[in-house]
mmCIF file of C-alpha atoms in Angstrom:
data_model
loop_
_atom_site.group_PDB
_atom_site.id
_atom_site.type_symbol
_atom_site.label_atom_id
_atom_site.label_comp_id
_atom_site.label_asym_id
_atom_site.label_seq_id
_atom_site.Cartn_x
_atom_site.Cartn_y
_atom_site.Cartn_z
ATOM 1 C CA UNK A 697 87.004 98.275 72.665
ATOM 2 C CA UNK A 698 88.624 95.112 71.347
ATOM 3 C CA UNK A 699 88.760 92.349 73.948
ATOM 4 C CA UNK A 700 90.765 89.140 73.894
ATOM 5 C CA UNK A 701 89.879 86.173 76.110
ATOM 6 C CA UNK A 702 92.835 83.908 76.860
ATOM 7 C CA UNK A 703 92.602 80.531 78.538
ATOM 8 C CA UNK A 704 94.100 77.081 78.123
ATOM 9 C CA UNK A 705 90.783 76.002 76.574
ATOM 10 C CA UNK A 706 87.810 78.109 75.556
ATOM 11 C CA UNK A 707 85.414 75.206 75.143
ATOM 12 C CA UNK A 708 85.300 72.164 77.399
ATOM 13 C CA UNK A 709 87.865 69.489 76.658
ATOM 14 C CA UNK A 710 85.493 66.529 77.066
ATOM 15 C CA UNK A 711 82.960 67.159 74.307
ATOM 16 C CA UNK A 712 83.627 70.743 73.238
ATOM 17 C CA UNK A 713 80.920 71.832 75.702
ATOM 18 C CA UNK A 714 80.109 75.446 76.532
ATOM 19 C CA UNK A 715 82.129 76.944 79.367
ATOM 20 C CA UNK A 716 82.342 80.284 81.127
ATOM 21 C CA UNK A 717 84.974 81.282 78.553
ATOM 22 C CA UNK A 718 83.024 80.281 75.441
ATOM 23 C CA UNK A 719 79.874 81.967 76.742
ATOM 24 C CA UNK A 720 81.755 85.160 77.579
ATOM 25 C CA UNK A 721 83.385 85.129 74.147
ATOM 26 C CA UNK A 722 80.004 84.797 72.485
ATOM 27 C CA UNK A 723 78.241 87.458 74.572
ATOM 28 C CA UNK A 724 80.843 90.224 74.797
ATOM 29 C CA UNK A 725 80.838 92.481 71.732
ATOM 30 C CA UNK A 726 84.031 92.812 69.660
ATOM 31 C CA UNK A 727 85.693 89.905 71.456
ATOM 32 C CA UNK A 728 88.143 87.301 70.192
ATOM 33 C CA UNK A 729 89.227 84.147 71.991
ATOM 34 C CA UNK A 730 92.608 82.484 72.165
ATOM 35 C CA UNK A 731 92.844 78.884 73.381
ATOM 36 C CA UNK A 732 96.479 78.256 74.256
ATOM 37 C CA UNK A 733 95.971 74.493 73.896
ATOM 38 C CA UNK A 734 95.363 75.107 70.174
ATOM 39 C CA UNK A 735 98.037 77.780 69.722
ATOM 40 C CA UNK A 736 101.608 76.770 68.970
ATOM 41 C CA UNK A 737 103.139 80.118 68.082
ATOM 42 C CA UNK A 738 104.922 82.909 69.901
ATOM 43 C CA UNK A 739 102.405 84.326 72.390
ATOM 44 C CA UNK A 740 104.189 87.679 72.718
ATOM 45 C CA UNK A 741 104.187 88.155 68.936
ATOM 46 C CA UNK A 742 100.540 87.119 68.671
ATOM 47 C CA UNK A 743 99.472 89.582 71.360
ATOM 48 C CA UNK A 744 101.480 92.349 69.655
ATOM 49 C CA UNK A 745 99.800 91.478 66.354
ATOM 50 C CA UNK A 746 96.286 91.549 67.834
ATOM 51 C CA UNK A 747 96.915 94.640 69.982
ATOM 52 C CA UNK A 748 93.798 94.158 72.135
ATOM 53 C CA UNK A 749 92.576 96.995 74.324
ATOM 54 C CA UNK A 750 91.700 94.496 77.054
ATOM 55 C CA UNK A 751 92.801 90.946 77.840
ATOM 56 C CA UNK A 752 90.742 88.755 80.151
ATOM 57 C CA UNK A 753 92.674 85.672 81.212
ATOM 58 C CA UNK A 754 92.626 82.798 83.663
ATOM 59 C CA UNK A 755 94.955 83.365 86.617
ATOM 60 C CA UNK A 756 96.427 79.874 86.166
ATOM 61 C CA UNK A 757 98.250 81.157 83.062
ATOM 62 C CA UNK A 758 100.376 83.543 85.093
ATOM 63 C CA UNK A 759 101.275 87.050 83.959
ATOM 64 C CA UNK A 760 100.908 87.351 80.190
ATOM 65 C CA UNK A 761 103.344 89.366 78.019
ATOM 66 C CA UNK A 762 100.869 92.131 77.168
ATOM 67 C CA UNK A 763 101.612 94.926 74.716
ATOM 68 C CA UNK A 764 102.060 98.402 76.213
ATOM 69 C CA UNK A 765 98.735 100.060 76.897
ATOM 70 C CA UNK A 766 96.744 96.829 77.089
ATOM 71 C CA UNK A 767 94.560 96.581 80.178
ATOM 72 C CA UNK A 768 94.039 93.231 81.857
ATOM 73 C CA UNK A 769 91.472 91.468 83.971
ATOM 74 C CA UNK A 770 92.435 88.172 85.551
ATOM 75 C CA UNK A 771 89.871 85.583 86.628
ATOM 76 C CA UNK A 772 90.725 83.789 89.845
ATOM 77 C CA UNK A 773 88.784 80.626 89.124
ATOM 78 C CA UNK A 774 90.577 77.719 90.795
ATOM 79 C CA UNK A 775 91.290 77.660 94.527
ATOM 80 C CA UNK A 776 94.550 75.752 94.414
ATOM 81 C CA UNK A 777 95.410 76.994 97.919
ATOM 82 C CA UNK A 778 92.386 75.158 99.356
ATOM 83 C CA UNK A 779 93.044 72.121 97.173
ATOM 84 C CA UNK A 780 96.629 71.939 98.383
ATOM 85 C CA UNK A 781 95.495 72.080 102.028
ATOM 86 C CA UNK A 782 93.157 69.128 101.430
ATOM 87 C CA UNK A 783 95.808 66.892 99.861
ATOM 88 C CA UNK A 784 96.772 63.860 101.901
ATOM 89 C CA UNK A 785 100.321 64.036 103.234
ATOM 90 C CA UNK A 786 102.484 61.308 101.714
ATOM 91 C CA UNK A 787 106.201 60.575 101.868
ATOM 92 C CA UNK A 788 106.457 61.877 98.324
ATOM 93 C CA UNK A 789 104.966 65.276 99.288
ATOM 94 C CA UNK A 790 107.144 65.460 102.421
ATOM 95 C CA UNK A 791 110.313 64.802 100.405
ATOM 96 C CA UNK A 792 109.304 67.393 97.797
ATOM 97 C CA UNK A 793 108.779 69.957 100.566
ATOM 98 C CA UNK A 794 112.148 69.194 102.154
ATOM 99 C CA UNK A 795 113.966 69.354 98.806
ATOM 100 C CA UNK A 796 111.898 72.397 97.776
ATOM 101 C CA UNK A 797 110.835 70.665 94.567
ATOM 102 C CA UNK A 798 107.976 72.584 92.949
ATOM 103 C CA UNK A 799 104.676 70.763 92.943
ATOM 104 C CA UNK A 800 101.706 71.315 90.656
ATOM 105 C CA UNK A 801 99.895 73.277 93.353
ATOM 106 C CA UNK A 802 102.880 75.417 94.414
ATOM 107 C CA UNK A 803 103.666 76.230 90.787
ATOM 108 C CA UNK A 804 100.017 76.993 90.012
ATOM 109 C CA UNK A 805 99.625 79.220 93.076
ATOM 110 C CA UNK A 806 102.812 81.119 92.139
ATOM 111 C CA UNK A 807 101.461 81.688 88.622
ATOM 112 C CA UNK A 808 98.127 82.864 90.015
ATOM 113 C CA UNK A 809 99.805 85.442 92.267
ATOM 114 C CA UNK A 810 101.939 86.646 89.332
ATOM 115 C CA UNK A 811 98.805 87.089 87.223
ATOM 116 C CA UNK A 812 96.951 88.891 90.012
ATOM 117 C CA UNK A 813 99.919 91.194 90.634
ATOM 118 C CA UNK A 814 100.205 92.143 86.967
ATOM 119 C CA UNK A 815 96.461 92.632 86.378
ATOM 120 C CA UNK A 816 94.581 95.913 86.381
ATOM 121 C CA UNK A 817 91.634 94.150 87.976
ATOM 122 C CA UNK A 818 91.050 90.795 89.641
ATOM 123 C CA UNK A 819 87.729 88.966 89.464
ATOM 124 C CA UNK A 820 87.062 85.876 91.586
ATOM 125 C CA UNK A 821 84.346 83.264 91.220
ATOM 126 C CA UNK A 822 83.431 83.441 94.923
ATOM 127 C CA UNK A 823 84.165 85.296 98.151
ATOM 128 C CA UNK A 824 85.762 82.099 99.431
ATOM 129 C CA UNK A 825 88.255 81.976 96.556
ATOM 130 C CA UNK A 826 89.145 85.671 96.929
ATOM 131 C CA UNK A 827 89.619 85.323 100.694
ATOM 132 C CA UNK A 828 91.725 82.179 100.239
ATOM 133 C CA UNK A 829 94.216 84.257 98.232
ATOM 134 C CA UNK A 830 93.725 87.337 100.427
ATOM 135 C CA UNK A 831 93.351 89.639 97.438
ATOM 136 C CA UNK A 832 90.817 92.350 96.679
ATOM 137 C CA UNK A 833 88.581 91.096 93.892
ATOM 138 C CA UNK A 834 85.242 91.729 92.274
ATOM 139 C CA UNK A 835 83.042 88.674 92.722
ATOM 140 C CA UNK A 836 81.098 87.094 89.867
ATOM 141 C CA UNK A 837 79.626 83.890 91.214
ATOM 142 C CA UNK A 838 79.775 81.092 88.705
ATOM 143 C CA UNK A 839 77.103 78.554 89.595
ATOM 144 C CA UNK A 840 78.811 75.888 91.658
ATOM 145 C CA UNK A 841 76.860 73.560 93.916
ATOM 146 C CA UNK A 842 79.046 73.170 97.053
ATOM 147 C CA UNK A 843 77.027 70.137 98.164
ATOM 148 C CA UNK A 844 77.812 68.316 94.934
ATOM 149 C CA UNK A 845 81.394 69.562 94.449
ATOM 150 C CA UNK A 846 83.045 68.962 97.811
ATOM 151 C CA UNK A 847 85.933 66.875 99.118
ATOM 152 C CA UNK A 848 85.028 63.238 99.611
ATOM 153 C CA UNK A 849 85.911 61.262 102.706
#
């Protein structure tokens, strides 16, 4: 089976450090990676050209234009729903809500639901993330220390 991993970045953007995506790309047999931050072409044409059997992508990318017959797994990695709930309410956010102006979080959450809806399988990084989106998902815990990575204040 030929697998394609698609994410905004495959390696970390600070110092090209290993990430979940780079490690998965290295360990899965017959796997290619596609970092959209380094790709400037037509994504639909590129996916048609590669004709992968399986695409694994980050939910933040939204639903990808996959060729017919290509299976997909989407990784629900970022809990933008929880992040949005923790944002302080400012006049700017209130005005955006009233005027129904899309915000980063609303747009990201919409894309995540589109990706989940189009996927053959959803995988989440924790039970908490899956339950936040209220979607059935396989859980693959990616080592996160909740004591270290928590809201401040």
